[in-house]
Amino acid sequence: MRAFFPGRGLRSRARSWTALALLALLASCAPGQATPTAQPTPPELSITPTADASVPTEAVPIVVDEPLAGMLIASPQRLRGRLAVVPPAGGLIYRLLDAENFVLATGSVQTQGEVGQTGSFEAQVAYTALGDSPGMLQLVQRNDLAGPVSALGSQIILITENVTTPPTAEGMVSTGTPGASPTPDLPLPPSPLPLTPTPLPTVIPQGQTISITSPPPGTQVGSPMTVAGTTSLFPFSGNLDYRFVDAANNQIGQGSFPVGAAGQPTSFTAELRFNPPPGGGAIRLDLYDQDNTTGQVAAFSSLSLTVAAPQPTAGAQQISITSPPPNTTVGSPVVITGGSTRFPANGSLTWRMTDQAGNQLGVGSFAVSGSIGQPSSFTTSLIFNQPPGGGPIRLELSDRDATTGQTIAISTLDMLVAGLPTPVPQQSIRISSPPPGTQVGSPLTITGSTVNFPANGNLGYRIFDAADQQIGVGAFPVAGTPGQAASFTGQLNFALPLGGGDIRVELLDRDDVSGNVLASSSVALRVAPPPVIQPPVPPTPIPPTIAPVTPAPPTVGQQEIQVTTPVSGTTVSAPLAIAGTLALPPQDGNLFYSVRDAAGVELGSGTFNVLSVGNGSIPFAATLQFTAPPAGTLIRIELVDQSERERVAPRARTEVRYTFQPSGTPR
């Protein structure tokens, strides 16, 4: 916490009060009480006008309505005003500076209105000041959160002493080394990490200070550098955060390091790395103690340093491309790998692709892997426009300093692009056999050809009965190679319609990536009705020549349930069409079924009727309803012949297993 000492800065304070009075007088003479007095822009804030046609050029970007110029403020102080352009959330912050340019509080400002339109703002400014002082309320607006400052507003005010009110979510205390004065060549920055309006604890650690004992101010350093000092209290998380900025206030390094033990005044010695400015010059190291949970900053200290201009050496920045080799034939996108002898100035490399005539085919940038002051590596995929006729292309990689525009290093790679391939003819499917109207059964053998090899190497099929109910679905592989015509012979399984009749077989070439059907073809076929089995004619009895004997009851054969379609182990969907045969008529004229997954969880159950036409090879067909499990689930179908009325043990049962796949998905 910065302390005020008796007699310290009396002349400067008197001059500040005089300047404040003049500014307040000018503000009172200006038309309208809410027009802010123009203030010099702090050196660390460069204002870039935004090209927003919706805002008249004569409009004042930020107007402070409260507090008025020259007003005496107390903590917490209401701050409100108007905006010519409402920025996105987090795009407007305030800073409260005292007469010596120390930051007493900073935080986010709540805005009202549509982004990009006129609007208003309001905030509560809570601060800690150890004495009365003239000061400035400053508003900083960024219409692009990652871009430069778009507008700046300020108001000269009188700050009253406040040593008891803790900062709130919209204000924070910024303290420095006791007795230190602000650096003339590098003014203090905005809050190291802007606060967001989240509730903070009512009790905030007081008395935290950060003192940097080494190196002295103005020392010429390089990366890494060693910093030493002490803190009066153990930091929030046991660490101090740091950042480096160059003379233009661009961040060139950041991180954190541990400090001492809890409950004790602590000392620290840490090795810090940063990216030296390409041309050397002034830099500033900021240390701060911040609560990562609330964003509260308890203490802040800065140290001005210098970096020597680099001398041309054998270790200058170099960019190497390790893959692909020169003159490799490539397409778009192309994967590039390589590295650089130093971490790039902005943590990224710029790339540009041109054809043999120098026409630009693509441009952009990509991040590299590594740390400041160390070599870097990269693997990236670059998308560019291929020359229609192919030919030589050139890739240029460069390390550019965004601040100065200086190109630090360049590397090039010559490659080749093949001409565009011959357009592929439109896909079509031709069914060679069976001819339309053929009488078939299950499984069905189908043959034919395709103009192009299918998108996924197979063709899907669906089979429908005369009522357009699906009785079969699946897929089968196709022989051939991509880019060529293909032929096929497939075995299609389906449930026979109960009474036979017309069916339709449809073949499809579907792209699994897009889901689009590229081509389809169908053929109409027939299924024969099941044969009618006549009951056997009893033989004519022969008169006995001996005493009549009571005949023994006829022997009843063994019941057997056999599933013929679909074959066990194949892939099926829901509902499932199933067919097979019985050795004997079922006891109640019905078969019971149940569907379970591999864990035994029942997915569905029921009964279906079987037409009894005598003993021996009695056909049945049914559609089983059940809840669809996840794709790829193993399911078990159990069929049981049991009399529900007699409640006796089942006469026969059988089980088949399949793999479930939803209808219409790739097999």
XYZ file of C-alpha atoms in Angstrom:
667
model
C 0.000 0.000 0.000
C 1.496 3.330 -1.059
C 2.047 5.685 1.911
C 1.813 9.506 2.044
C 4.704 11.134 3.958
C 4.468 14.601 5.555
C 5.902 17.260 3.269
C 6.343 14.803 0.372
C 5.451 16.288 -3.013
C 4.009 19.561 -1.608
C 5.090 21.584 -4.633
C 3.820 18.997 -7.093
C 0.583 18.696 -5.119
C 0.118 22.474 -5.142
C 0.701 22.503 -8.885
C -1.819 19.650 -9.251
C -4.449 21.530 -7.250
C -3.836 24.653 -9.384
C -4.155 22.666 -12.607
C -7.272 21.009 -11.280
C -8.872 24.344 -10.461
C -8.158 25.655 -13.986
C -9.581 22.510 -15.575
C -12.651 22.636 -13.352
C -13.172 26.311 -14.333
C -12.912 25.429 -18.040
C -15.382 22.572 -17.538
C -17.884 24.895 -15.864
C -17.658 27.330 -18.822
C -18.249 24.576 -21.391
C -21.791 24.198 -22.798
C -23.667 21.584 -20.766
C -22.558 20.274 -17.414
C -21.901 16.765 -18.746
C -19.280 17.614 -21.400
C -15.916 16.196 -20.246
C -12.818 18.370 -20.229
C -10.265 17.089 -22.755
C -7.352 15.308 -21.066
C -4.033 14.132 -22.492
C -4.080 10.463 -23.495
C -1.835 8.303 -21.295
C 1.175 7.086 -23.293
C 0.254 3.439 -22.836
C -3.147 3.859 -24.522
C -3.036 4.298 -28.289
C -6.451 5.243 -29.699
C -7.396 3.873 -33.095
C -10.573 5.429 -34.579
C -13.158 2.838 -35.575
C -14.793 3.007 -38.980
C -18.381 2.829 -37.743
C -20.725 4.645 -40.094
C -23.538 4.511 -37.532
C -21.789 7.037 -35.261
C -21.510 10.666 -36.481
C -17.937 11.911 -36.496
C -18.973 14.942 -34.488
C -20.444 12.794 -31.648
C -18.510 12.712 -28.359
C -17.590 9.020 -27.852
C -17.847 9.051 -24.018
C -19.764 11.661 -21.955
C -19.449 11.553 -18.141
C -22.640 12.834 -16.455
C -21.635 11.969 -12.875
C -19.408 12.977 -11.161
C -19.169 16.461 -12.661
C -15.802 18.048 -13.393
C -14.193 19.362 -10.176
C -16.660 17.464 -7.981
C -15.524 16.129 -4.577
C -16.002 12.342 -4.578
C -16.129 9.776 -1.767
C -15.908 5.978 -1.841
C -18.029 4.370 -3.149
C -18.732 6.964 -5.893
C -21.441 6.582 -8.520
C -20.172 6.807 -12.110
C -22.617 7.213 -14.998
C -22.753 8.692 -18.476
C -23.489 8.164 -22.168
C -21.815 6.347 -25.065
C -21.877 7.095 -28.797
C -21.196 3.390 -29.460
C -21.963 0.608 -26.957
C -19.020 -1.857 -26.901
C -19.352 -5.618 -26.340
C -19.462 -6.922 -22.753
C -16.181 -6.169 -20.989
C -15.276 -3.488 -23.519
C -15.535 -0.535 -21.105
C -13.391 -0.147 -17.968
C -12.673 2.715 -15.576
C -9.486 3.753 -13.782
C -9.175 6.179 -10.865
C -5.769 7.958 -10.829
C -4.446 10.265 -8.112
C -2.359 13.415 -8.688
C 0.822 11.344 -9.042
C -0.689 9.002 -11.652
C -1.038 6.063 -9.240
C -3.985 3.750 -9.999
C -6.299 3.731 -6.958
C -9.043 1.587 -8.503
C -10.014 -0.006 -11.777
C -12.822 -2.280 -12.933
C -15.482 -3.102 -15.508
C -18.363 -0.729 -16.300
C -21.910 -1.988 -16.930
C -23.382 -0.682 -20.214
C -26.997 -0.388 -21.372
C -28.080 -0.492 -25.009
C -27.521 -2.488 -28.190
C -23.898 -3.171 -29.131
C -22.832 -0.749 -31.874
C -25.617 1.750 -31.024
C -25.835 4.700 -28.634
C -26.268 3.809 -24.991
C -25.370 4.605 -21.397
C -23.165 3.244 -18.610
C -23.075 3.103 -14.813
C -20.717 1.761 -12.131
C -19.817 2.127 -8.448
C -16.198 3.226 -7.920
C -14.812 2.007 -4.576
C -11.253 2.989 -3.720
C -8.706 3.355 -0.943
C -6.808 6.658 -0.620
C -4.546 7.603 2.278
C -5.185 11.327 1.878
C -7.126 13.981 -0.042
C -5.853 14.548 -3.564
C -6.879 15.855 -6.967
C -7.346 13.031 -9.440
C -8.803 11.790 -12.676
C -11.569 9.312 -13.504
C -10.652 7.723 -16.816
C -12.884 5.569 -19.069
C -11.261 3.274 -21.641
C -13.378 1.721 -24.413
C -12.458 -1.134 -26.756
C -15.017 -2.051 -29.441
C -12.808 -5.074 -30.245
C -11.810 -6.768 -26.965
C -8.572 -8.004 -28.533
C -7.894 -4.768 -30.408
C -6.692 -1.236 -29.624
C -8.450 1.408 -27.555
C -11.383 2.855 -29.529
C -12.345 5.783 -27.256
C -11.158 7.518 -24.087
C -13.092 9.707 -21.674
C -11.971 11.400 -18.459
C -13.132 13.714 -15.710
C -10.996 15.769 -13.289
C -12.292 15.313 -9.719
C -11.269 15.800 -6.064
C -10.560 12.545 -4.198
C -11.335 12.416 -0.476
C -9.422 10.182 1.912
C -10.773 6.670 2.444
C -8.871 3.998 4.373
C -11.742 1.802 5.587
C -13.975 1.012 2.615
C -12.841 -2.195 0.905
C -13.035 -2.323 -2.886
C -16.065 -3.973 -4.453
C -16.354 -6.100 -7.574
C -16.187 -2.931 -9.665
C -13.035 -1.506 -8.091
C -9.723 -2.728 -6.775
C -6.757 -1.359 -4.875
C -3.471 -1.048 -6.726
C -0.458 -0.569 -4.489
C 3.256 -0.291 -5.095
C 6.558 -0.194 -3.262
C 6.444 2.239 -0.309
C 8.001 5.562 -1.228
C 8.347 4.675 -4.903
C 7.422 7.248 -7.531
C 5.826 6.478 -10.888
C 8.251 5.743 -13.696
C 8.469 8.779 -16.027
C 9.267 6.900 -19.247
C 6.878 3.974 -18.696
C 3.608 5.011 -16.957
C 1.690 2.485 -14.944
C -0.543 0.222 -17.073
C -4.197 -0.585 -16.641
C -5.087 -3.339 -14.207
C -2.805 -6.340 -14.867
C -5.889 -8.505 -15.326
C -9.206 -6.615 -15.860
C -11.757 -7.490 -13.212
C -15.182 -8.830 -14.006
C -18.174 -7.827 -11.864
C -18.298 -10.884 -9.577
C -19.074 -10.694 -5.826
C -15.976 -10.425 -3.626
C -15.486 -11.276 0.071
C -16.253 -8.411 2.423
C -12.842 -8.840 4.081
C -9.812 -8.281 1.847
C -6.203 -8.702 3.094
C -4.813 -5.307 4.051
C -1.217 -4.138 4.234
C 0.209 -6.287 1.414
C 3.225 -4.714 -0.304
C 5.662 -5.964 -2.917
C 9.254 -4.636 -2.791
C 11.695 -5.364 -5.625
C 15.277 -5.303 -4.280
C 17.121 -6.503 -7.389
C 17.889 -5.537 -10.078
C 17.917 -1.739 -9.605
C 15.696 0.405 -11.865
C 17.187 1.075 -15.299
C 19.351 -2.076 -15.307
C 20.092 -3.545 -18.732
C 18.836 -7.141 -18.767
C 18.229 -10.042 -21.100
C 16.018 -13.127 -21.067
C 16.017 -14.922 -18.705
C 16.558 -12.380 -15.919
C 16.638 -12.858 -12.127
C 14.419 -10.725 -9.890
C 14.548 -10.634 -6.076
C 12.452 -8.941 -3.416
C 10.031 -9.357 -0.541
C 6.322 -9.232 0.260
C 4.838 -8.145 3.563
C 2.212 -10.931 3.484
C 1.989 -14.403 2.013
C 0.355 -14.047 -1.457
C -3.193 -15.235 -2.148
C -2.181 -18.479 -3.898
C 1.408 -18.647 -2.686
C 2.524 -17.175 -6.021
C 3.187 -13.755 -7.496
C 2.091 -13.086 -11.066
C 4.346 -11.175 -13.439
C 4.279 -9.684 -16.882
C 6.708 -7.782 -19.119
C 5.663 -4.990 -21.488
C 7.715 -3.079 -24.053
C 7.808 0.687 -24.582
C 4.517 0.524 -26.541
C 2.878 -1.376 -23.639
C 2.714 -4.592 -25.681
C 2.980 -7.679 -23.484
C 6.198 -9.623 -24.197
C 6.098 -12.151 -21.347
C 3.976 -13.368 -18.456
C 3.754 -16.089 -15.797
C 3.940 -16.688 -12.043
C 6.437 -17.938 -9.442
C 6.194 -19.248 -5.835
C 6.931 -17.107 -2.774
C 7.987 -18.293 0.719
C 5.731 -19.938 3.293
C 2.219 -19.111 4.549
C 1.863 -16.845 7.590
C 5.301 -15.226 7.292
C 6.792 -12.156 5.626
C 8.342 -13.664 2.522
C 11.221 -13.143 0.161
C 11.576 -14.321 -3.401
C 14.193 -14.921 -6.075
C 12.885 -15.992 -9.468
C 14.164 -16.453 -13.002
C 11.761 -14.795 -15.456
C 11.659 -15.223 -19.227
C 10.373 -12.800 -21.831
C 10.627 -12.114 -25.553
C 13.136 -9.218 -25.934
C 11.964 -6.409 -28.239
C 13.611 -6.943 -31.653
C 15.300 -3.546 -31.504
C 15.944 -3.507 -27.753
C 14.870 -0.490 -25.675
C 12.863 0.180 -22.525
C 10.733 -2.538 -20.913
C 8.762 -2.742 -17.682
C 8.323 -5.633 -15.241
C 5.012 -5.698 -13.316
C 4.576 -7.902 -10.221
C 1.144 -8.320 -8.636
C -0.595 -10.430 -5.990
C -4.012 -11.471 -7.317
C -6.754 -13.728 -5.972
C -7.485 -16.043 -8.911
C -10.955 -16.834 -7.540
C -12.280 -13.278 -7.298
C -9.818 -11.380 -9.482
C -8.950 -9.102 -6.518
C -5.470 -7.538 -6.740
C -3.996 -6.912 -3.283
C -0.684 -5.341 -4.331
C 1.134 -4.211 -7.449
C 4.727 -3.108 -8.111
C 6.658 -2.171 -11.256
C 10.310 -1.955 -12.291
C 11.676 -0.119 -15.359
C 14.499 -1.898 -17.201
C 16.243 -1.766 -20.578
C 17.196 -4.339 -23.185
C 20.235 -3.841 -25.425
C 19.667 -3.744 -29.172
C 20.632 -7.147 -30.622
C 23.891 -7.394 -32.495
C 24.041 -9.432 -35.707
C 25.247 -12.878 -34.656
C 25.294 -16.396 -35.957
C 22.388 -17.089 -33.589
C 19.921 -14.761 -35.359
C 16.356 -15.992 -35.905
C 16.057 -18.718 -38.522
C 12.975 -20.619 -39.734
C 13.426 -24.161 -41.042
C 10.831 -26.274 -42.892
C 11.460 -29.988 -42.381
C 8.435 -31.406 -44.215
C 7.442 -31.770 -46.994
C 10.740 -31.870 -48.958
C 11.234 -29.312 -51.766
C 9.397 -29.979 -55.065
C 6.935 -32.413 -53.449
C 3.570 -32.683 -55.215
C 0.918 -31.548 -52.734
C -2.723 -30.533 -52.561
C -4.879 -28.346 -50.341
C -4.679 -28.566 -47.387
C -0.938 -29.240 -47.063
C 0.663 -30.204 -43.717
C 3.855 -28.261 -42.923
C 6.293 -29.070 -40.093
C 9.436 -27.282 -38.948
C 10.831 -24.994 -36.293
C 12.638 -21.731 -35.524
C 15.822 -21.000 -33.582
C 13.938 -18.486 -31.395
C 10.317 -18.160 -30.267
C 8.601 -15.797 -32.789
C 8.034 -12.158 -31.821
C 4.259 -12.608 -31.525
C 4.179 -16.340 -30.800
C 3.088 -17.086 -34.377
C 4.441 -17.249 -37.935
C 2.854 -15.633 -40.999
C 2.462 -17.712 -44.182
C 1.763 -16.844 -47.813
C 1.275 -19.180 -50.806
C 1.820 -17.964 -54.408
C 1.792 -19.551 -57.873
C 4.636 -19.321 -60.400
C 3.302 -15.936 -61.599
C 3.365 -14.517 -58.051
C -0.425 -14.566 -57.652
C -1.486 -15.088 -54.038
C -3.221 -18.425 -53.422
C -3.545 -18.197 -49.632
C -2.365 -16.207 -46.612
C -2.669 -16.431 -42.822
C -0.803 -17.134 -39.597
C -0.466 -20.019 -37.143
C 0.754 -20.474 -33.569
C 3.968 -22.339 -32.747
C 4.890 -24.556 -29.798
C 7.578 -23.393 -27.382
C 8.333 -20.741 -24.814
C 9.751 -17.233 -24.908
C 13.521 -17.163 -25.297
C 13.661 -20.791 -26.513
C 13.516 -22.524 -29.930
C 10.045 -23.343 -31.267
C 8.455 -26.050 -33.409
C 5.298 -26.233 -35.489
C 3.009 -28.624 -37.344
C 0.149 -26.947 -39.170
C -2.307 -27.544 -42.007
C -2.535 -24.756 -44.626
C -5.547 -24.379 -46.919
C -5.003 -22.572 -50.245
C -6.564 -22.229 -53.704
C -4.967 -24.720 -56.096
C -4.003 -23.392 -59.564
C -6.567 -24.853 -62.023
C -3.869 -26.329 -64.246
C -1.504 -27.258 -61.429
C 2.169 -26.286 -61.570
C 4.836 -24.831 -59.241
C 3.829 -23.014 -56.048
C 5.892 -21.312 -53.329
C 5.277 -21.159 -49.571
C 6.786 -18.249 -47.635
C 7.004 -18.338 -43.817
C 8.002 -15.179 -41.941
C 8.478 -13.966 -38.369
C 7.140 -10.396 -38.219
C 7.040 -8.004 -35.274
C 3.454 -6.716 -35.157
C 4.560 -3.615 -33.228
C 7.234 -2.340 -35.608
C 6.223 -4.186 -38.771
C 9.803 -5.442 -39.041
C 10.380 -8.802 -40.754
C 12.807 -10.723 -38.530
C 13.257 -13.878 -40.642
C 11.872 -15.493 -43.837
C 11.977 -19.039 -45.182
C 10.547 -20.377 -48.462
C 9.632 -23.799 -49.849
C 8.947 -24.647 -53.509
C 6.339 -27.345 -54.169
C 4.191 -28.652 -57.040
C 0.432 -29.013 -57.490
C -0.985 -31.615 -59.879
C -3.631 -30.581 -62.398
C -7.242 -31.061 -61.386
C -8.507 -34.634 -62.034
C -10.901 -35.493 -64.869
C -14.513 -34.996 -63.716
C -16.041 -38.233 -62.410
C -19.160 -39.406 -64.318
C -22.461 -39.468 -62.447
C -23.032 -42.614 -60.387
C -25.628 -45.162 -61.467
C -26.503 -48.735 -60.418
C -27.507 -51.463 -62.921
C -29.189 -54.689 -61.694
C -28.392 -57.619 -64.028
C -30.206 -60.430 -62.205
C -32.745 -61.548 -61.224
C -34.957 -60.081 -63.990
C -38.121 -58.214 -62.956
C -41.007 -60.517 -61.982
C -38.774 -63.448 -61.001
C -40.070 -65.643 -58.178
C -37.500 -65.641 -55.374
C -36.994 -66.644 -51.757
C -34.705 -65.661 -48.901
C -31.761 -65.333 -49.140
C -31.893 -63.655 -52.553
C -28.823 -63.490 -54.833
C -28.555 -60.241 -56.813
C -25.877 -59.212 -59.361
C -25.067 -56.058 -61.286
C -22.603 -53.190 -61.753
C -22.006 -49.509 -60.911
C -20.528 -46.706 -63.043
C -18.319 -45.597 -60.109
C -16.948 -47.481 -57.130
C -19.424 -46.808 -54.256
C -18.623 -44.027 -51.778
C -18.074 -46.450 -48.890
C -17.121 -49.586 -50.839
C -20.536 -51.209 -50.410
C -24.162 -50.930 -51.493
C -27.077 -50.773 -49.113
C -30.334 -52.596 -49.748
C -33.942 -52.388 -48.587
C -36.753 -54.852 -49.380
C -40.468 -53.945 -49.175
C -43.630 -56.065 -49.426
C -46.772 -55.222 -51.413
C -47.986 -52.980 -48.541
C -44.678 -51.067 -48.680
C -43.648 -52.466 -45.297
C -39.896 -52.991 -44.947
C -39.117 -56.712 -44.600
C -35.335 -56.592 -45.077
C -32.411 -54.163 -44.819
C -28.622 -54.441 -44.933
C -25.503 -53.894 -47.040
C -23.008 -55.947 -49.046
C -19.480 -55.256 -50.395
C -18.707 -54.343 -54.009
C -15.682 -55.559 -55.991
C -13.481 -52.892 -57.614
C -11.199 -49.927 -56.928
C -11.999 -46.237 -56.253
C -12.296 -44.172 -59.410
C -13.282 -47.184 -61.551
C -16.462 -49.025 -62.476
C -17.443 -51.855 -60.125
C -19.477 -55.085 -60.143
C -21.337 -56.850 -57.373
C -22.916 -60.139 -56.282
C -24.848 -59.835 -53.040
C -26.831 -62.139 -50.757
C -29.935 -60.374 -49.410
C -31.833 -61.727 -46.397
C -35.442 -60.782 -45.724
C -38.607 -62.020 -43.998
C -40.934 -63.804 -46.418
C -44.420 -62.242 -46.637
C -46.940 -64.524 -44.906
C -48.979 -65.110 -48.032
C -46.215 -64.506 -50.559
C -46.825 -61.863 -53.212
C -44.995 -58.919 -54.785
C -41.821 -57.460 -53.253
C -39.520 -54.591 -54.271
C -35.715 -54.680 -53.860
C -33.961 -51.278 -53.718
C -30.159 -50.806 -53.914
C -28.528 -47.529 -52.758
C -25.072 -45.894 -52.865
C -25.058 -43.581 -49.809
C -22.212 -41.243 -48.728
C -21.776 -41.864 -44.983
C -20.089 -38.472 -44.477
C -22.804 -36.263 -45.984
C -25.692 -38.743 -45.718
C -26.582 -38.070 -49.378
C -27.853 -40.894 -51.610
C -25.637 -40.759 -54.716
C -27.625 -43.299 -56.740
C -30.386 -45.909 -56.359
C -31.972 -48.677 -58.415
C -34.850 -51.109 -57.802
C -36.349 -54.297 -59.219
C -39.847 -55.805 -58.705
C -39.912 -59.518 -57.816
C -42.343 -62.109 -56.430
C -42.401 -64.505 -53.494
C -44.367 -67.764 -53.872
C -47.144 -68.370 -51.326
C -46.440 -71.124 -48.807
C -47.520 -74.614 -49.959
C -50.881 -75.962 -48.764
C -50.308 -79.190 -46.843
C -53.260 -81.612 -47.030
C -53.959 -83.737 -43.942
C -53.098 -87.427 -44.503
C -55.941 -89.767 -45.542
C -56.433 -92.500 -42.931
C -56.071 -96.052 -44.343
C -59.135 -98.253 -44.770
C -59.379 -100.543 -41.746
C -58.940 -104.279 -42.429
C -61.259 -106.582 -40.537
C -59.269 -108.418 -37.937
C -58.923 -112.155 -38.222
C -58.280 -112.420 -34.556
C -59.749 -110.857 -31.525
C -59.716 -107.074 -31.775
C -56.906 -105.286 -29.976
C -57.237 -101.740 -28.730
C -54.744 -99.704 -30.818
C -52.011 -97.713 -28.988
C -52.269 -93.929 -29.127
C -50.318 -92.392 -32.013
C -46.779 -91.283 -31.189
C -46.424 -87.516 -31.081
C -43.246 -86.247 -32.786
C -40.658 -83.937 -31.159
C -41.415 -80.217 -31.531
C -38.612 -78.173 -33.153
C -38.406 -74.398 -33.831
C -36.006 -73.278 -36.565
C -35.344 -69.631 -37.612
C -34.321 -69.387 -41.271
C -34.372 -65.602 -41.804
C -32.406 -63.587 -40.867
C -29.443 -65.871 -40.306
C -28.096 -65.836 -36.734
C -25.099 -63.516 -36.311
C -26.147 -60.989 -38.979
C -26.975 -57.304 -38.512
C -30.638 -56.364 -38.024
C -32.791 -53.330 -37.198
C -36.104 -52.620 -35.467
C -38.792 -53.776 -36.122
C -37.338 -57.175 -37.023
C -38.972 -59.351 -39.702
C -38.346 -63.018 -38.852
C -39.286 -66.289 -40.582
C -38.779 -70.018 -40.007
C -40.423 -73.418 -39.598
C -41.970 -75.629 -36.882
C -41.958 -79.424 -36.728
C -45.431 -79.415 -35.077
C -48.291 -76.926 -34.760
C -47.839 -74.735 -31.651
C -49.939 -75.687 -28.610
C -52.179 -72.587 -28.545
C -51.671 -71.665 -32.180
C -49.138 -68.990 -31.114
C -45.423 -68.660 -30.498
C -44.126 -66.482 -27.673
C -41.084 -64.250 -28.308
C -38.797 -62.089 -26.175
C -35.937 -59.733 -27.185
C -33.100 -59.090 -24.715
C -29.666 -57.467 -24.845
C -26.415 -59.197 -23.812
C -26.994 -58.207 -20.161
C -30.426 -59.857 -20.141
C -32.415 -56.601 -20.154
C -35.734 -57.184 -21.938
C -36.248 -54.911 -24.956
C -39.602 -56.369 -26.073
C -41.885 -59.434 -25.916
C -45.180 -60.735 -27.297
C -46.858 -63.493 -29.310
C -47.646 -64.091 -32.955
C -50.032 -66.498 -34.664
C -48.842 -69.509 -36.655
C -51.146 -70.973 -39.311
C -51.402 -74.700 -38.495
C -51.405 -76.820 -41.653
C -50.518 -80.238 -40.238
C -47.350 -81.761 -38.910
C -43.924 -81.313 -40.458
C -42.283 -78.109 -41.705
C -44.942 -75.615 -40.705
C -43.764 -72.152 -41.899
C -44.125 -69.005 -39.844
C -43.285 -65.308 -40.382
C -43.746 -62.352 -38.068
C -42.531 -58.826 -37.359
C -41.137 -58.463 -33.834
C -41.509 -55.112 -32.098
C -38.914 -54.014 -29.514
C -37.144 -50.950 -28.138
C -34.076 -50.107 -30.239
C -30.839 -50.391 -28.218
C -27.609 -48.480 -29.096
C -25.986 -49.328 -32.429
C -23.707 -52.353 -32.266
C -25.589 -53.993 -29.341
C -25.741 -57.806 -29.313
C -29.416 -58.892 -29.006
C -30.971 -62.331 -28.328
C -34.323 -63.459 -29.782
C -36.004 -66.373 -27.940
C -39.014 -68.194 -29.453
C -41.062 -70.512 -27.162
C -43.894 -73.026 -27.843
C -45.833 -73.159 -24.551
C -49.480 -73.581 -23.592
C -50.584 -70.544 -21.653
C -53.788 -72.278 -20.558
C -52.220 -75.474 -19.201
C -49.280 -73.671 -17.518
C -46.921 -76.571 -18.256
C -43.249 -76.502 -19.166
C -42.457 -75.208 -22.681
C -42.656 -77.892 -25.335
C -39.786 -76.293 -27.283
C -37.711 -73.134 -27.379
C -34.930 -71.711 -29.568
C -32.641 -68.685 -29.426
C -30.886 -66.689 -32.184
C -28.452 -63.801 -31.794
C -27.963 -60.708 -33.921
C -26.085 -57.396 -33.911
C -28.398 -54.373 -33.805
C -27.879 -51.460 -36.229
C -30.503 -48.687 -36.688
C -32.171 -48.638 -40.094
C -30.436 -46.378 -42.620
C -27.031 -46.317 -40.860
C -23.849 -47.756 -42.419
C -23.245 -51.457 -41.792
